[in-house]
Short mmCIF file of C-alpha atoms in Angstrom, two decimals:
data_model
loop_
_atom_site.label_atom_id
_atom_site.label_comp_id
_atom_site.label_asym_id
_atom_site.label_seq_id
_atom_site.Cartn_x
_atom_site.Cartn_y
_atom_site.Cartn_z
CA THR A 1 -3.22 -17.12 21.07
CA ALA A 2 -0.01 -18.83 22.56
CA GLU A 3 1.97 -18.36 19.08
CA ASP A 4 1.72 -14.24 19.63
CA PHE A 5 3.47 -14.72 22.85
CA ARG A 6 7.37 -15.60 21.85
CA LYS A 7 10.09 -15.75 24.49
CA HIS A 8 12.54 -14.08 23.08
CA ALA A 9 16.81 -15.13 23.91
CA ASP A 10 16.45 -12.64 26.43
CA GLY A 11 14.48 -14.60 28.28
CA LYS A 12 11.31 -11.57 28.30
CA ILE A 13 8.12 -12.85 26.35
CA TRP A 14 6.63 -10.56 23.94
CA PHE A 15 2.99 -10.37 22.94
CA HIS A 16 3.99 -10.26 18.94
CA THR A 17 0.83 -7.26 17.21
CA GLY A 18 2.39 -7.28 13.85
CA ASP A 19 2.62 -3.93 14.27
CA VAL A 20 4.88 -1.20 13.36
CA ALA A 21 6.06 0.90 16.35
CA VAL A 22 8.35 3.28 17.90
CA MET A 23 9.02 3.75 21.28
CA GLU A 24 8.51 7.81 22.00
CA LYS A 25 11.24 9.69 24.57
CA ASP A 26 8.31 9.09 27.17
CA GLY A 27 8.08 6.09 27.69
CA ALA A 28 4.97 5.67 25.14
CA LEU A 29 4.38 3.47 22.56
CA ARG A 30 3.01 4.80 18.81
CA ILE A 31 1.82 2.47 16.06
CA ILE A 32 3.05 3.43 12.98
CA ASP A 33 2.35 0.61 10.07
CA ARG A 34 1.28 -2.97 9.90
CA LYS A 35 4.74 -5.31 9.16
CA LYS A 36 2.25 -6.94 6.77
CA ASP A 37 2.49 -3.93 4.49
CA LEU A 38 5.89 -3.73 4.79
CA ILE A 39 8.38 -4.90 1.79
CA LYS A 40 12.10 -5.53 1.52
CA LEU A 41 12.70 -4.37 -2.20
CA ALA A 42 15.72 -6.25 -3.78
CA GLY A 43 18.06 -3.18 -2.90
CA GLY A 44 17.50 -4.03 0.41
CA GLU A 45 15.20 -0.75 1.63
CA PHE A 46 11.48 -1.02 3.33
CA VAL A 47 8.61 0.28 1.75
CA ALA A 48 5.62 0.97 3.76
CA LEU A 49 2.91 0.06 1.44
CA GLY A 50 0.33 1.98 3.17
CA LYS A 51 2.21 4.91 3.85
CA VAL A 52 2.85 5.32 0.03
CA GLU A 53 -1.05 4.85 -0.13
CA ALA A 54 -1.80 7.51 1.73
CA CYS A 55 0.57 10.27 0.09
CA LEU A 56 -0.89 9.09 -3.40
CA LYS A 57 -4.27 10.02 -2.23
CA GLN A 58 -2.88 13.47 -1.99
CA VAL A 59 -2.63 13.32 -6.17
CA GLN A 60 -4.72 14.81 -7.71
CA GLY A 61 -6.97 11.91 -9.78
CA ILE A 62 -6.42 9.04 -6.91
CA ALA A 63 -8.51 8.47 -3.81
CA CYS A 64 -8.39 4.76 -4.72
CA VAL A 65 -5.75 3.47 -5.04
CA CYS A 66 -3.45 0.01 -4.04
CA VAL A 67 0.75 0.13 -4.20
CA PHE A 68 2.57 -3.53 -5.12
CA ALA A 69 5.68 -4.08 -4.26
CA LYS A 70 7.38 -7.34 -5.09
CA SER A 71 11.12 -8.90 -2.99
CA ASP A 72 12.97 -8.85 -5.78
CA MET A 73 11.79 -5.88 -7.77
CA ASN A 74 13.85 -2.84 -6.67
CA TYR A 75 10.53 -0.24 -7.80
CA CYS A 76 6.81 -0.46 -6.75
CA VAL A 77 3.96 0.32 -8.71
CA ALA A 78 0.33 1.54 -8.23
CA ILE A 79 -3.18 0.68 -9.15
CA VAL A 80 -6.10 3.49 -9.00
CA SER A 81 -9.41 2.62 -9.23
CA GLN A 82 -12.16 4.79 -9.86
CA PRO A 83 -13.83 5.66 -7.03
CA GLU A 84 -17.73 5.00 -5.60
CA LYS A 85 -18.60 8.06 -6.71
CA GLY A 86 -17.42 8.00 -10.14
CA TRP A 87 -13.92 9.75 -11.97
CA GLY A 88 -16.22 12.99 -11.78
CA SER A 89 -15.27 13.31 -8.20
CA VAL A 90 -11.65 13.38 -8.66
CA GLY A 91 -11.79 15.65 -11.98
CA GLY A 92 -12.25 13.50 -14.28
CA ARG A 93 -9.93 9.72 -15.71
CA PRO A 94 -6.67 10.80 -14.85
CA ASP A 95 -3.78 9.83 -17.59
CA GLU A 96 -1.77 7.44 -16.77
CA ALA A 97 1.63 8.83 -17.46
CA VAL A 98 0.52 12.07 -16.09
CA LEU A 99 -0.31 10.49 -13.42
CA VAL A 100 3.14 9.21 -12.56
CA ALA A 101 4.28 12.65 -13.76
CA ASP A 102 2.02 14.66 -11.24
CA ALA A 103 2.61 11.17 -8.49
CA THR A 104 6.16 10.95 -8.77
CA LYS A 105 6.52 15.10 -7.61
CA LYS A 106 4.13 15.08 -5.03
CA LEU A 107 5.63 12.35 -3.92
CA ARG A 108 9.08 13.82 -4.12
CA GLU A 109 8.26 16.77 -2.33
CA VAL A 110 6.73 15.02 0.82
CA GLY A 111 10.07 13.48 1.35
CA LEU A 112 9.28 10.09 0.09
CA SER A 113 12.42 8.10 -1.36
CA ARG A 114 12.85 7.45 -5.07
CA PHE A 115 12.34 3.64 -3.92
CA GLU A 116 9.28 4.32 -2.58
CA ILE A 117 7.65 6.07 -5.25
CA PRO A 118 5.79 4.07 -8.05
CA THR A 119 6.91 3.11 -10.87
CA LYS A 120 4.41 2.41 -13.06
CA ILE A 121 0.81 3.54 -12.03
CA LYS A 122 -2.13 1.71 -14.08
CA VAL A 123 -5.19 2.99 -14.11
CA ASP A 124 -9.03 1.04 -13.71
CA ASP A 125 -12.47 1.44 -14.33
CA THR A 126 -13.21 -0.85 -11.89
CA ILE A 127 -15.03 0.20 -8.78
CA TRP A 128 -13.77 -1.86 -5.73
CA THR A 129 -16.32 -2.82 -3.60
CA PRO A 130 -17.07 -4.78 -0.72
CA GLU A 131 -19.10 -7.14 -2.72
CA SER A 132 -16.50 -7.78 -4.84
CA GLY A 133 -14.16 -9.13 -1.89
CA LEU A 134 -11.57 -6.10 -2.99
CA VAL A 135 -12.32 -3.83 0.30
CA THR A 136 -13.51 -4.86 3.55
CA ALA A 137 -16.82 -3.54 4.31
CA SER A 138 -14.94 -0.44 6.15
CA LEU A 139 -13.06 -0.36 2.85
CA LYS A 140 -9.94 -1.12 3.60
CA LEU A 141 -8.18 -3.02 0.79
CA GLN A 142 -7.80 -6.78 0.40
CA ARG A 143 -4.42 -6.72 -0.48
CA ASN A 144 -3.92 -10.21 -1.43
CA PRO A 145 -7.63 -10.41 -3.31
CA LEU A 146 -6.72 -7.46 -5.58
CA ARG A 147 -3.23 -8.89 -6.09
CA ALA A 148 -4.79 -12.01 -7.55
CA PHE A 149 -7.45 -9.79 -9.28
CA TYR A 150 -4.66 -7.92 -11.06
CA ASN A 151 -2.71 -10.86 -11.83
CA GLN A 152 -5.25 -12.84 -13.81
CA PRO A 153 -3.80 -14.82 -16.72
CA GLY A 154 -5.52 -13.24 -20.17
CA LYS A 155 -7.45 -10.41 -18.53
CA ARG A 156 -6.88 -6.79 -19.43
CA ARG A 157 -8.21 -4.44 -17.37
CA GLY A 158 -8.52 -0.13 -17.45
#
């Protein structure tokens, strides 16, 4: 749409896709993330939620995970849901305290910064499905519906 083509102060018109990219030395543009998945924390640090989620999936017990952060906080949190094939497919339902320790260790190993490592991880037995509206048909996270689902007043999940 017309609003995606914005004229900048230098007079050039740029197409705004919502992607975060880097320019390679050879002039190629490489997309590395989505802008909507970037959250600026209270300390000014940016967290790429998708990057943290991808790293968390390397931790035993995690197959489905969603990371949340708020701009008025200086940390992020994660919710791990039961995989579609059940907890047995990831070695059993993980203990939250053990999972936080394992995730912290793994994410430090892969080079994530302190502010990118979730300080709390909630394990939930809910299976995220397209029918529930929590993921798309291709199983991509629906971040806003997930946030609304887990922030329902008076609902305890787990």
